[in-house]
Amino acid sequence: MESLLQYLDRFSELLVVSRTTHVRTWDPVTVRRALQWARYLRHIYRRFGRHGPIRTTLERRLHSQWRQEGGFGRGPVPGLANFQALGHGDVLLSLRLLENQALGDAARHYLVQQLFPGPGVPDADETLQESLARLARCGSAVHMLRFNGCRKNLNLQEDSLMKTQAELLLERLQEVGKAEAEGPARFLSSLWERLPQNNFLKVIAVALLQPPLSPRPQEESEPSIHKTPGEGSQALVHWLLGNSEVFAAFCRALPAGILTLVTSRHPALSPVYLGLLTDWGQRLHYDLQKGIWVETESQDVPWEELHNRFQSLCQAPPPLKDKVLTALETCKAQDGDFEVPGLSIWTDLLLALRSGAFRKRQVLGLSPGLSSV
């Protein structure tokens, strides 16, 4: 019993440390060992939950150790003040580490992989994942969305931390949507006002790219909280469409390839995105001396970015690609249907896109006899 009490003391100390800058020195091996400690205590909770004497002894130790003056004192360790808390010590530890920005990238990525290993992984700890999701719905999702607002992801949709944040956001949207019809919109608007906006936009994009998930089995002790997988995504789409400034920021902040994937997955967004691109194009003017299209004001989107976004859309499968080409041809016709460069930005965009497609086909050794992109 004494060794068990000492083990409990050590884990309580670990929970305290998990909220400090000391975790900066933790590596994946340290995180793995910490989770092993937490899971051992969960085993103790399950084994001795109905063993009166042992349970009483452990609870007495918790009360006396963490409510006395001195030591780690200043009050009890939040969440570990009774025997019941031992059953989810791994969840408490995981959330505190995720919320601690001092935790290094390698340790954080290992933790995320342990919490959300993905489908097909043997021995995945579903209990921990579901418990983490429940706590996230109670408020921790907001903290998760604060993480690493300045992270630079070359492959945003494959970043494990971003995917975790996106999954938690979708979970929360499903829950607030169940409570009331207008819940998702109010929740998202509150997050927009409170969180680092650039990071929040990235999380939204990754959430919109998440594949449909199968509902998890219902637990015996509580009703299922999992609804139709697409409801969270639809709430995001409706919110973006209802907030023009947010959607414009969404389109400005994200790479062309990500926006192409998002608009391909959610067709309702494509006409609004195309409308924004059209507005951006109309703000450019042709510099006769330089022979290029230039911005009227400093905040305008440059020619290179506009071209890259249209080029990415033209590489999407139908029907998105067809819609983009039709929109460009319509703009060209409305602008005078010129074929000479420098008179209409839509003429020049179509010429540049066709030229790029022609060069690509030459590299691939294909027939160049195509009139469209």
Short mmCIF file of N, CA, C and O in Angstrom, two decimals, residues 110-175:
data_model
loop_
_atom_site.label_atom_id
_atom_site.label_comp_id
_atom_site.label_asym_id
_atom_site.label_seq_id
_atom_site.Cartn_x
_atom_site.Cartn_y
_atom_site.Cartn_z
N TYR A 110 3.71 13.56 -30.69
CA TYR A 110 3.59 12.20 -30.18
C TYR A 110 2.29 12.06 -29.38
O TYR A 110 1.56 11.07 -29.53
N LEU A 111 2.00 13.05 -28.54
CA LEU A 111 0.79 13.00 -27.72
C LEU A 111 -0.45 12.99 -28.60
O LEU A 111 -1.39 12.21 -28.37
N VAL A 112 -0.49 13.84 -29.61
CA VAL A 112 -1.63 13.89 -30.51
C VAL A 112 -1.82 12.55 -31.22
O VAL A 112 -2.94 12.06 -31.38
N GLN A 113 -0.74 11.95 -31.65
CA GLN A 113 -0.82 10.65 -32.33
C GLN A 113 -1.35 9.57 -31.40
O GLN A 113 -2.06 8.66 -31.82
N GLN A 114 -1.02 9.68 -30.11
CA GLN A 114 -1.52 8.70 -29.16
C GLN A 114 -3.02 8.89 -28.91
O GLN A 114 -3.76 7.93 -28.71
N LEU A 115 -3.46 10.15 -28.91
CA LEU A 115 -4.86 10.43 -28.63
C LEU A 115 -5.74 10.14 -29.83
O LEU A 115 -6.87 9.68 -29.69
N PHE A 116 -5.22 10.42 -31.04
CA PHE A 116 -6.00 10.22 -32.26
C PHE A 116 -5.16 9.45 -33.27
O PHE A 116 -4.66 10.01 -34.24
N PRO A 117 -4.99 8.15 -33.05
CA PRO A 117 -4.12 7.36 -33.93
C PRO A 117 -4.70 7.13 -35.32
O PRO A 117 -3.99 6.74 -36.22
N GLY A 118 -5.99 7.40 -35.48
CA GLY A 118 -6.60 7.20 -36.80
C GLY A 118 -7.19 5.81 -36.94
O GLY A 118 -6.96 4.91 -36.13
N PRO A 119 -7.99 5.59 -37.98
CA PRO A 119 -8.64 4.29 -38.18
C PRO A 119 -7.65 3.21 -38.54
O PRO A 119 -6.62 3.47 -39.15
N GLY A 120 -7.98 2.00 -38.13
CA GLY A 120 -7.15 0.86 -38.50
C GLY A 120 -5.95 0.63 -37.61
O GLY A 120 -5.18 -0.29 -37.86
N VAL A 121 -5.79 1.46 -36.57
CA VAL A 121 -4.65 1.28 -35.67
C VAL A 121 -5.05 0.30 -34.58
O VAL A 121 -6.02 0.54 -33.86
N PRO A 122 -4.34 -0.81 -34.42
CA PRO A 122 -4.72 -1.79 -33.40
C PRO A 122 -4.52 -1.23 -32.00
O PRO A 122 -3.64 -0.41 -31.76
N ASP A 123 -5.39 -1.67 -31.08
CA ASP A 123 -5.29 -1.31 -29.67
C ASP A 123 -5.43 0.19 -29.43
O ASP A 123 -4.86 0.75 -28.50
N ALA A 124 -6.14 0.88 -30.31
CA ALA A 124 -6.36 2.31 -30.10
C ALA A 124 -7.20 2.50 -28.85
O ALA A 124 -8.18 1.79 -28.61
N ASP A 125 -6.84 3.48 -28.04
CA ASP A 125 -7.50 3.70 -26.76
C ASP A 125 -8.74 4.56 -26.97
O ASP A 125 -8.73 5.77 -26.82
N GLU A 126 -9.86 3.91 -27.35
CA GLU A 126 -11.07 4.64 -27.63
C GLU A 126 -11.61 5.35 -26.39
O GLU A 126 -12.18 6.42 -26.48
N THR A 127 -11.43 4.75 -25.22
CA THR A 127 -11.94 5.37 -24.01
C THR A 127 -11.30 6.73 -23.77
O THR A 127 -11.96 7.71 -23.44
N LEU A 128 -9.99 6.81 -23.95
CA LEU A 128 -9.29 8.07 -23.77
C LEU A 128 -9.75 9.09 -24.79
O LEU A 128 -10.00 10.25 -24.47
N GLN A 129 -9.90 8.69 -26.04
CA GLN A 129 -10.33 9.62 -27.07
C GLN A 129 -11.71 10.17 -26.78
O GLN A 129 -11.97 11.37 -26.89
N GLU A 130 -12.64 9.29 -26.39
CA GLU A 130 -14.00 9.73 -26.13
C GLU A 130 -14.06 10.62 -24.90
O GLU A 130 -14.81 11.60 -24.86
N SER A 131 -13.28 10.30 -23.87
CA SER A 131 -13.25 11.13 -22.68
C SER A 131 -12.67 12.51 -23.00
O SER A 131 -13.16 13.53 -22.51
N LEU A 132 -11.64 12.53 -23.81
CA LEU A 132 -11.04 13.81 -24.21
C LEU A 132 -12.06 14.63 -24.99
O LEU A 132 -12.19 15.84 -24.79
N ALA A 133 -12.81 13.99 -25.87
CA ALA A 133 -13.82 14.72 -26.64
C ALA A 133 -14.90 15.28 -25.72
O ALA A 133 -15.37 16.39 -25.92
N ARG A 134 -15.30 14.52 -24.70
CA ARG A 134 -16.31 15.02 -23.77
C ARG A 134 -15.82 16.26 -23.03
O ARG A 134 -16.55 17.24 -22.88
N LEU A 135 -14.59 16.21 -22.55
CA LEU A 135 -14.04 17.37 -21.87
C LEU A 135 -13.90 18.55 -22.82
O LEU A 135 -14.10 19.70 -22.45
N ALA A 136 -13.54 18.25 -24.06
CA ALA A 136 -13.41 19.33 -25.05
C ALA A 136 -14.73 20.03 -25.26
O ALA A 136 -14.80 21.25 -25.40
N ARG A 137 -15.83 19.28 -25.30
CA ARG A 137 -17.14 19.89 -25.49
C ARG A 137 -17.53 20.77 -24.31
O ARG A 137 -18.37 21.65 -24.43
N CYS A 138 -16.93 20.53 -23.18
CA CYS A 138 -17.23 21.34 -21.99
C CYS A 138 -16.39 22.60 -21.92
O CYS A 138 -16.52 23.37 -20.98
N GLY A 139 -15.51 22.83 -22.87
CA GLY A 139 -14.76 24.07 -22.87
C GLY A 139 -13.33 23.96 -23.33
O GLY A 139 -12.73 24.96 -23.70
N SER A 140 -12.76 22.79 -23.34
CA SER A 140 -11.34 22.67 -23.67
C SER A 140 -11.09 22.81 -25.17
O SER A 140 -9.96 23.02 -25.57
N ALA A 141 -12.13 22.68 -25.99
CA ALA A 141 -11.94 22.87 -27.43
C ALA A 141 -11.42 24.26 -27.72
O ALA A 141 -10.62 24.47 -28.63
N VAL A 142 -11.88 25.24 -26.97
CA VAL A 142 -11.42 26.61 -27.17
C VAL A 142 -9.93 26.70 -26.92
O VAL A 142 -9.18 27.33 -27.67
N HIS A 143 -9.46 26.04 -25.84
CA HIS A 143 -8.02 26.06 -25.55
C HIS A 143 -7.24 25.35 -26.64
O HIS A 143 -6.16 25.79 -27.04
N MET A 144 -7.78 24.25 -27.15
CA MET A 144 -7.08 23.53 -28.21
C MET A 144 -6.89 24.42 -29.44
O MET A 144 -5.86 24.39 -30.10
N LEU A 145 -7.90 25.25 -29.73
CA LEU A 145 -7.84 26.09 -30.92
C LEU A 145 -6.87 27.25 -30.77
O LEU A 145 -6.57 27.93 -31.74
N ARG A 146 -6.36 27.47 -29.57
CA ARG A 146 -5.39 28.54 -29.35
C ARG A 146 -3.97 28.12 -29.69
O ARG A 146 -3.07 28.94 -29.78
N PHE A 147 -3.73 26.82 -29.86
CA PHE A 147 -2.38 26.33 -29.97
C PHE A 147 -1.70 26.77 -31.25
O PHE A 147 -2.28 26.74 -32.33
N ASN A 148 -0.43 27.15 -31.10
CA ASN A 148 0.46 27.33 -32.24
C ASN A 148 -0.16 28.14 -33.36
O ASN A 148 -0.25 27.71 -34.50
N GLY A 149 -0.66 29.33 -33.00
CA GLY A 149 -1.29 30.18 -33.99
C GLY A 149 -0.34 30.58 -35.10
O GLY A 149 -0.79 30.99 -36.16
N CYS A 150 0.96 30.49 -34.89
CA CYS A 150 1.92 30.92 -35.91
C CYS A 150 2.59 29.75 -36.60
O CYS A 150 3.60 29.92 -37.28
N ARG A 151 2.05 28.54 -36.42
CA ARG A 151 2.65 27.38 -37.07
C ARG A 151 2.57 27.52 -38.58
O ARG A 151 1.59 27.99 -39.13
N LYS A 152 3.63 27.13 -39.26
CA LYS A 152 3.64 27.14 -40.71
C LYS A 152 3.62 25.70 -41.21
O LYS A 152 4.52 24.92 -40.92
N ASN A 153 2.55 25.35 -41.92
CA ASN A 153 2.37 23.97 -42.36
C ASN A 153 2.45 23.91 -43.87
O ASN A 153 1.63 24.49 -44.58
N LEU A 154 3.45 23.21 -44.38
CA LEU A 154 3.55 23.04 -45.81
C LEU A 154 2.44 22.14 -46.34
O LEU A 154 2.01 22.27 -47.47
N ASN A 155 1.97 21.22 -45.53
CA ASN A 155 0.89 20.31 -45.90
C ASN A 155 -0.16 20.38 -44.81
O ASN A 155 -0.26 19.50 -43.96
N LEU A 156 -0.94 21.45 -44.86
CA LEU A 156 -1.82 21.80 -43.76
C LEU A 156 -2.78 20.68 -43.40
O LEU A 156 -2.96 20.35 -42.23
N GLN A 157 -3.40 20.06 -44.41
CA GLN A 157 -4.43 19.07 -44.13
C GLN A 157 -3.88 17.77 -43.56
O GLN A 157 -4.64 16.93 -43.10
N GLU A 158 -2.54 17.58 -43.58
CA GLU A 158 -1.94 16.38 -43.03
C GLU A 158 -1.27 16.63 -41.68
O GLU A 158 -0.74 15.70 -41.08
N ASP A 159 -1.29 17.86 -41.20
CA ASP A 159 -0.67 18.18 -39.92
C ASP A 159 -1.50 17.57 -38.79
O ASP A 159 -2.69 17.84 -38.66
N SER A 160 -0.89 16.74 -37.97
CA SER A 160 -1.63 15.98 -36.95
C SER A 160 -2.28 16.90 -35.92
O SER A 160 -3.41 16.64 -35.48
N LEU A 161 -1.60 17.97 -35.53
CA LEU A 161 -2.19 18.87 -34.55
C LEU A 161 -3.38 19.62 -35.12
O LEU A 161 -4.42 19.75 -34.47
N MET A 162 -3.26 20.09 -36.36
CA MET A 162 -4.38 20.76 -37.01
C MET A 162 -5.58 19.83 -37.15
O MET A 162 -6.73 20.22 -36.96
N LYS A 163 -5.32 18.57 -37.50
CA LYS A 163 -6.41 17.61 -37.65
C LYS A 163 -7.11 17.36 -36.33
O LYS A 163 -8.34 17.23 -36.27
N THR A 164 -6.33 17.34 -35.24
CA THR A 164 -6.93 17.15 -33.92
C THR A 164 -7.81 18.32 -33.56
O THR A 164 -8.94 18.15 -33.07
N GLN A 165 -7.32 19.54 -33.79
CA GLN A 165 -8.13 20.72 -33.51
C GLN A 165 -9.40 20.72 -34.36
O GLN A 165 -10.48 21.06 -33.87
N ALA A 166 -9.28 20.32 -35.62
CA ALA A 166 -10.44 20.28 -36.51
C ALA A 166 -11.47 19.27 -36.02
O ALA A 166 -12.68 19.53 -36.04
N GLU A 167 -11.01 18.11 -35.58
CA GLU A 167 -11.93 17.08 -35.08
C GLU A 167 -12.66 17.56 -33.84
O GLU A 167 -13.87 17.34 -33.68
N LEU A 168 -11.95 18.25 -32.94
CA LEU A 168 -12.58 18.76 -31.74
C LEU A 168 -13.59 19.86 -32.09
O LEU A 168 -14.66 19.96 -31.47
N LEU A 169 -13.26 20.70 -33.06
CA LEU A 169 -14.20 21.74 -33.48
C LEU A 169 -15.48 21.11 -34.04
O LEU A 169 -16.59 21.56 -33.72
N LEU A 170 -15.34 20.09 -34.87
CA LEU A 170 -16.52 19.43 -35.43
C LEU A 170 -17.36 18.76 -34.35
O LEU A 170 -18.60 18.80 -34.40
N GLU A 171 -16.69 18.15 -33.38
CA GLU A 171 -17.40 17.54 -32.25
C GLU A 171 -18.23 18.58 -31.52
O GLU A 171 -19.40 18.37 -31.18
N ARG A 172 -17.62 19.72 -31.25
CA ARG A 172 -18.30 20.78 -30.50
C ARG A 172 -19.46 21.35 -31.29
O ARG A 172 -20.53 21.65 -30.74
N LEU A 173 -19.30 21.51 -32.60
CA LEU A 173 -20.37 22.02 -33.44
C LEU A 173 -21.58 21.08 -33.45
O LEU A 173 -22.73 21.52 -33.44
N GLN A 174 -21.30 19.79 -33.46
CA GLN A 174 -22.40 18.82 -33.40
C GLN A 174 -23.15 18.93 -32.09
O GLN A 174 -24.38 18.85 -32.05
N GLU A 175 -22.42 19.15 -31.01
CA GLU A 175 -23.06 19.23 -29.70
C GLU A 175 -23.89 20.49 -29.55
O GLU A 175 -25.03 20.44 -29.08
#
